[in-house]
Coordinates of C-alpha atoms in Angstrom, one line a residue:
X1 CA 34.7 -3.8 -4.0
X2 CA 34.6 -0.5 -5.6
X3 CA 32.4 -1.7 -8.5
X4 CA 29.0 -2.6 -6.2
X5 CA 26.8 -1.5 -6.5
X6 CA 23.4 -2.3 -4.6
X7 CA 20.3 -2.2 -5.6
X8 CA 18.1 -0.2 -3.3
X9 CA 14.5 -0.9 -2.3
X10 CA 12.2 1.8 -1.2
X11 CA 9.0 0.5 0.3
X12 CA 5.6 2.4 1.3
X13 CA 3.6 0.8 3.9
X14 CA 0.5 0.5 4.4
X15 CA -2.4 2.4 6.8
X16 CA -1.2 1.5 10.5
X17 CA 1.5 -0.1 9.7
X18 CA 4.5 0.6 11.6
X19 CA 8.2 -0.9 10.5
X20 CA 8.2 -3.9 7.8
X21 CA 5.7 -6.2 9.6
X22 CA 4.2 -7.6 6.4
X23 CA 6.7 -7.3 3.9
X24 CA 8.1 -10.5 4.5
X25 CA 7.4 -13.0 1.5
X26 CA 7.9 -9.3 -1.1
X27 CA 11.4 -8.7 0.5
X28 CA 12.4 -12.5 0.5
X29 CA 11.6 -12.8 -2.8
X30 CA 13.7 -9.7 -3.8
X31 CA 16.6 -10.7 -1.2
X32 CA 16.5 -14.1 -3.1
X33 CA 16.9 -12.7 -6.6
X34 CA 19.6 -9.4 -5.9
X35 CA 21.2 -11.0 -3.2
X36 CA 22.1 -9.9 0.8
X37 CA 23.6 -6.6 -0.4
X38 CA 20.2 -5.3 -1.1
X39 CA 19.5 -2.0 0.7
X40 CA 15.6 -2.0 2.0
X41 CA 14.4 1.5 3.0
X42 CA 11.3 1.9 5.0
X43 CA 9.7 4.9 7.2
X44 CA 6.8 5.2 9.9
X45 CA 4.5 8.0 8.5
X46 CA 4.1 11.3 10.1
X47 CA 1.3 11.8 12.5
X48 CA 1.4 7.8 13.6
X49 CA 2.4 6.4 16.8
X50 CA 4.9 7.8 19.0
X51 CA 4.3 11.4 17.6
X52 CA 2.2 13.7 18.8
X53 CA -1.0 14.8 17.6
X54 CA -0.6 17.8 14.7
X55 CA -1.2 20.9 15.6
X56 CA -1.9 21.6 11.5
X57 CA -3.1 18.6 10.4
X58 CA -3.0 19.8 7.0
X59 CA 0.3 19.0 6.8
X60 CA -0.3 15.2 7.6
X61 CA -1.3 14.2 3.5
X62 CA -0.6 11.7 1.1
X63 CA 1.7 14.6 -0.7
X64 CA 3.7 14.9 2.8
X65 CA 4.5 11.2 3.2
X66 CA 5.9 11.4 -0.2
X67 CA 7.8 14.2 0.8
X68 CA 9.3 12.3 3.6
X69 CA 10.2 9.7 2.0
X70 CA 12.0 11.3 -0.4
X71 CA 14.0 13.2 2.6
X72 CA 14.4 9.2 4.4
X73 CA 15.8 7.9 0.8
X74 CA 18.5 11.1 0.5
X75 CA 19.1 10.5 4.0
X76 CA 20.2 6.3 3.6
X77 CA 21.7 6.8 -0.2
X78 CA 22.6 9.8 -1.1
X79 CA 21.4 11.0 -4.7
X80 CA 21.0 7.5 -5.8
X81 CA 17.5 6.3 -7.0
X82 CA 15.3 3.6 -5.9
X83 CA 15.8 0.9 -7.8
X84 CA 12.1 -0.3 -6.7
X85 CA 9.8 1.0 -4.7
X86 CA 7.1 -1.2 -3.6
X87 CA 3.7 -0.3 -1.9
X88 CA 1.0 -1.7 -0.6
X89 CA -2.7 0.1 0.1
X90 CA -2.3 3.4 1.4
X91 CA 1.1 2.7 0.1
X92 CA 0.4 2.8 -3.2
X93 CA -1.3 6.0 -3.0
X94 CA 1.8 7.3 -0.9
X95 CA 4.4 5.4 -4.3
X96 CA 1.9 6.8 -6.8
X97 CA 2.4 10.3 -5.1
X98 CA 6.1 9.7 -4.9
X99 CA 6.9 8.9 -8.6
X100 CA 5.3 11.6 -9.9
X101 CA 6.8 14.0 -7.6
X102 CA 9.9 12.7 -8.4
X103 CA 9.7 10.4 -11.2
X104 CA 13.8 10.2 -11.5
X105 CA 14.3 8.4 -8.0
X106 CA 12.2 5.7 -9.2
X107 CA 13.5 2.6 -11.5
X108 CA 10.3 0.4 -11.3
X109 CA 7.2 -0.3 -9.4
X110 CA 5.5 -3.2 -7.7
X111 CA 1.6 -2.0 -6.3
X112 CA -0.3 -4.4 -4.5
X113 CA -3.7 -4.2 -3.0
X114 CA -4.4 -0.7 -3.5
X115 CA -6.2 2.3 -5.5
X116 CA -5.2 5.3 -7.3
X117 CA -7.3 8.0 -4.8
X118 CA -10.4 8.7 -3.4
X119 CA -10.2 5.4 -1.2
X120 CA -13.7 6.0 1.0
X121 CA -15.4 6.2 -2.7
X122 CA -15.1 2.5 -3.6
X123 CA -14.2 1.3 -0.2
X124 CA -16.8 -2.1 0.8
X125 CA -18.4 -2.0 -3.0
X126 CA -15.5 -5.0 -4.4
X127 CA -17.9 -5.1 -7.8
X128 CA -19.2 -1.9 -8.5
X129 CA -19.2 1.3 -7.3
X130 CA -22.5 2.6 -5.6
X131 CA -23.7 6.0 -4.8
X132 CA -23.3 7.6 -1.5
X133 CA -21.8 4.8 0.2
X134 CA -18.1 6.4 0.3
X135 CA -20.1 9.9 1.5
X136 CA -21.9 8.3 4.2
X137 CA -18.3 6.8 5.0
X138 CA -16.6 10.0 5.0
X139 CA -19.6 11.8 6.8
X140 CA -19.2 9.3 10.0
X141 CA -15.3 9.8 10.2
X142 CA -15.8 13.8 9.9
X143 CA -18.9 13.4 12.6
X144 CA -16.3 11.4 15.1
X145 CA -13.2 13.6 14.1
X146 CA -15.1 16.9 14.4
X147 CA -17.1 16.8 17.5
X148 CA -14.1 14.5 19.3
X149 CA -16.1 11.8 20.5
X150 CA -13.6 9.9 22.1
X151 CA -15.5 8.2 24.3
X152 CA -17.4 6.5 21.8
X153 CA -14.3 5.3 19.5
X154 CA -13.1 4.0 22.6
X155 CA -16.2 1.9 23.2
X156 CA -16.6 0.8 19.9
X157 CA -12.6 -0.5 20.0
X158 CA -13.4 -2.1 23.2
X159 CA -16.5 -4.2 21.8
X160 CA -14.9 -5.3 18.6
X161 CA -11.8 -5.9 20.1
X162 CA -12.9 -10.0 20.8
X163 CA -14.3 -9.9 17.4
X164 CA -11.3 -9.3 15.3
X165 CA -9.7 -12.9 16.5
X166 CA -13.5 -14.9 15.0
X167 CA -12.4 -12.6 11.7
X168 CA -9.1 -13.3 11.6
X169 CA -9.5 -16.9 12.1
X170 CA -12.4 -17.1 9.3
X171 CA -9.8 -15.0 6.8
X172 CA -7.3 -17.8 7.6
X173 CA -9.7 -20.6 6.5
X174 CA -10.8 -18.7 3.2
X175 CA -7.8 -16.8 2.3
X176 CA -4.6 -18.3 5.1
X177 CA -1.3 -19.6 2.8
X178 CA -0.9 -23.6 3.9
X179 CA 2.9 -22.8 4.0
X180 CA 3.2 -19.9 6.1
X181 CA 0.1 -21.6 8.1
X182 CA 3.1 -24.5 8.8
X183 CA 5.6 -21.9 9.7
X184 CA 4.0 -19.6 12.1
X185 CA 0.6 -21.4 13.3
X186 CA -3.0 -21.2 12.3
X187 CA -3.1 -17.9 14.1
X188 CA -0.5 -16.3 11.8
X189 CA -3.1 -13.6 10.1
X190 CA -4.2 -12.5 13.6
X191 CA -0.5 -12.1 14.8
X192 CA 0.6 -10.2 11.8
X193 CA -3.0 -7.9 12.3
X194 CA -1.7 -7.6 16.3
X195 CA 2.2 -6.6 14.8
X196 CA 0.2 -4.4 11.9
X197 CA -2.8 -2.4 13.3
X198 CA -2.9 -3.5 17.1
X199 CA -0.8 0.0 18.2
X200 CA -2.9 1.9 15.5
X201 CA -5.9 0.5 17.9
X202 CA -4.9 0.7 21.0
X203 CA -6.2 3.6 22.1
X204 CA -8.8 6.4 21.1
X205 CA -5.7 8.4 20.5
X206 CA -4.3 6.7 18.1
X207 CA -7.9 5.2 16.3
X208 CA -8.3 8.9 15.5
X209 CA -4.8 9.4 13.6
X210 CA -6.1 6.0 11.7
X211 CA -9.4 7.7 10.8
X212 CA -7.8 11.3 9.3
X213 CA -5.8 9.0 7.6
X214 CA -8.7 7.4 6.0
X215 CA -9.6 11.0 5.1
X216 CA -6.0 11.9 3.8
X217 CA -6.8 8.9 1.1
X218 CA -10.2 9.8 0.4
X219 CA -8.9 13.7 -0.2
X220 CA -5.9 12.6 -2.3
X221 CA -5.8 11.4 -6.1
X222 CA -3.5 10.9 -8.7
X223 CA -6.2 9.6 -11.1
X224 CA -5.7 12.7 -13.6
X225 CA -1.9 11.8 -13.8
X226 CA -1.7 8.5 -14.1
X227 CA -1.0 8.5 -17.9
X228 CA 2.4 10.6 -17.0
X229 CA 3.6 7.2 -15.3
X230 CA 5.8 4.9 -17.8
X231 CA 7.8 3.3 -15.2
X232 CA 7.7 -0.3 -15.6
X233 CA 4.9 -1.7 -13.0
X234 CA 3.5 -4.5 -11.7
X235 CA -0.2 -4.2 -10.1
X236 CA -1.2 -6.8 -7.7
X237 CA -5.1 -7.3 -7.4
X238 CA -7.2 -9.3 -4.7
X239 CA -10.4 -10.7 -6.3
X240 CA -11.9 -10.9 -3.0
X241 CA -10.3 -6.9 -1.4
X242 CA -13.7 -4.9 0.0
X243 CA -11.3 -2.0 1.0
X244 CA -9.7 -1.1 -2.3
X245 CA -11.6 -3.5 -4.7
X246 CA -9.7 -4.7 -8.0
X247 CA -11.7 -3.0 -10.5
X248 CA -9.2 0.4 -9.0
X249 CA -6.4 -1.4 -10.6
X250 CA -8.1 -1.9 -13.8
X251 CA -8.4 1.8 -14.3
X252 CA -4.5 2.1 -13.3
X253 CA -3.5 -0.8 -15.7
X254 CA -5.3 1.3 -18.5
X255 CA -3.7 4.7 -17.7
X256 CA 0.3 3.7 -17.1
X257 CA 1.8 2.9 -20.3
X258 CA 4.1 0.3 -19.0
X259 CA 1.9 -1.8 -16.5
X260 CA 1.0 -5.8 -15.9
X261 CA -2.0 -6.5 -13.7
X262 CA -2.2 -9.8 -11.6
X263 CA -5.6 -10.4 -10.2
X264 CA -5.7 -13.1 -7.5
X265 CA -8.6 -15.5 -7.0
X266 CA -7.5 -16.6 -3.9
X267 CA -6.3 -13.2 -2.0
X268 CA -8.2 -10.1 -0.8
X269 CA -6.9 -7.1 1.1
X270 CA -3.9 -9.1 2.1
X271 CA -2.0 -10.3 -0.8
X272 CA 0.9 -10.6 0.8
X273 CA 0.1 -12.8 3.5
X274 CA -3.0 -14.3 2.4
X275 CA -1.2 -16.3 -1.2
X276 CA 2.5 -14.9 -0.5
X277 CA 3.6 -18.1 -2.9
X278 CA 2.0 -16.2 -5.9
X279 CA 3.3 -12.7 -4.7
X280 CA 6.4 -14.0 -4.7
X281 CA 6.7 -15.8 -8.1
X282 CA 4.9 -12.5 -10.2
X283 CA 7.6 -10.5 -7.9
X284 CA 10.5 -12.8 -9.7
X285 CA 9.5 -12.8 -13.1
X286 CA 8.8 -9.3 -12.7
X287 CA 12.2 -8.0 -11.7
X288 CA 14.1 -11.0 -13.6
X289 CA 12.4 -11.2 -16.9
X290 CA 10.2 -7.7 -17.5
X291 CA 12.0 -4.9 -15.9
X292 CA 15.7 -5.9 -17.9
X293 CA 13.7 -5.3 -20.9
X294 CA 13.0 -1.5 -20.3
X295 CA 15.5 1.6 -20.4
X296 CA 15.2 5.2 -19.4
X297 CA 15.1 7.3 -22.1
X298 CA 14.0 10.8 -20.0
X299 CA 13.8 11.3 -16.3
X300 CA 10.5 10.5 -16.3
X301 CA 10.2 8.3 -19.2
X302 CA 10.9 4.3 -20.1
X303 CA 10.3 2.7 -23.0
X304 CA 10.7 -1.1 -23.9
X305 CA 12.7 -0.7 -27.1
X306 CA 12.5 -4.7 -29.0
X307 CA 9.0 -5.2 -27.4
X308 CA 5.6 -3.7 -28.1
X309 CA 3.3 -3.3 -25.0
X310 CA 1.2 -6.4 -24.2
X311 CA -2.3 -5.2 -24.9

């Protein structure tokens, strides 16, 4: 009828990911709650897969995929805002970027496994962060990136290529959901890591897109805003994430005025696939029980008018 009107989804994927690969348990649980009608927007990030290498790749940051997506969402709804717009690692730097670029096209936020900036800087230090470590990073991406040694990213995809499968199958054992382990095999993890990162890998080509982009996050930071954010939020932790540890979220939580932080004992990097019964349930009582509670009071502002803040 005239009077629907749907809500609409905007999600922000993660490094190497190309379509919705591993959104499935977040959108199900949204599907389940607003119902078939719900409009899910994703886009493939500039500079990634079928397109070809920059010729400035200055204009392939964390600010530009904002920019795009903003262009994507004008292009599927109009003027109408995203109801929620959901993220996951890069993609919460990318959703970070996004609502404070344009703070009004944003209703609420859901932020899993991810930091605020500077992602080389705590990247493999999941308790503390230690000096140098994200510079000696960095400097071995600019050594490959700057001299062009393609030869040598292609030999190092080519010997760790049998590897990934032992990983994969060891993150299954420690971290693998039981139900989706019923539904799609004990080699689910290493399928959705084929469907999420095996084009990204495929070739020296595209492993050098994956590495700038590893630069693009270590450049880019919202840290300094993050206290302009009200928008209701929920941050989704992995105890056990070595790429963008938990402790990241903590300083988010502190900084956004209107955010809950669920840390995860039994997750790491992969939240989402690794305990998608728990993402699920904080996804529900988020969207059900918290975000009703808040109203806009500015473009850029919320405020939760018969409730105080949880401290």
């Amino acid at each position: 009828s005239n009077s629907f009107d749907p809500k609409v989804v905007l999600f922000c994927n993660p490094l190497g990911q190309k379509g919705m690969s591993s959104w499935g348990s977040a959108s199900a649980a949204i599907a389940q709650l607003w119902g078939p009608g719900t409009i899910l927007i994703c886009w493939d990030y500039r500079g990634f897969f079928e397109s070809d290498d920059p010729k400035r790749p200055r204009t392939v940051d964390v600010r530009n995929h904002a920019e795009d997506g903003a262009v994507v969402l004008e292009e599927v709804v109009g003027d109408k805002p995203a109801t929620l717009l959901v993220g996951h690692s890069m993609g919460v730097q990318v959703g970070l970027e996004f609502t404070l670029l344009y703070p009004e096209k944003v209703g609420a936020m859901i932020l899993l496994n991810g930091t605020y900036g500077h992602a080389l800087q705590t990247a493999f230090q999941p308790i503390l962060r230690l000096p140098y470590v994200g510079s000696v990073i960095s400097s071995v991406i600019q050594w490959f990136l700057a001299r062009g040694h393609e030869d040598i990213l292609e030999m190092i995809r080519r010997f760790s290529e049998p590897f990934i499968g032992i990983l994969f199958q060891m993150m299954t054992v420690l971290f693998g959901s039981k139900s989706l382990q019923k539904l799609y095999g004990k080699d689910y993890m290493l399928k959705a890591w084929q469907q999420y990162l095996g084009g990204i890998c495929s070739n020296a080509k595209s492993m050098k897109a994956f590495l700038r982009g590893f630069q693009d996050l270590d450049a880019h930071s919202t840290g300094h805003l993050l206290y302009q954010i009200s928008h209701p939020t929920l941050l989704m932790a992995g105890i056990w994430d070595t790429l963008t540890p938990a402790y990241t979220m903590l300083v988010m939580k502190r900084q956004m005025a209107n955010a809950r932080l669920v840390l995860d004992t039994f997750s790491g990097h992969f939240s989402v696939m690794e305990h998608p019964e728990l993402v699920m349930t904080e996804i529900a009582k988020f969207l059900a029980e918290e975000v009703p509670n808040f109203r806009r009071r500015t473009g850029s502002q919320f405020e939760k008018p018969s409730l105080k803040k949880d401290m």
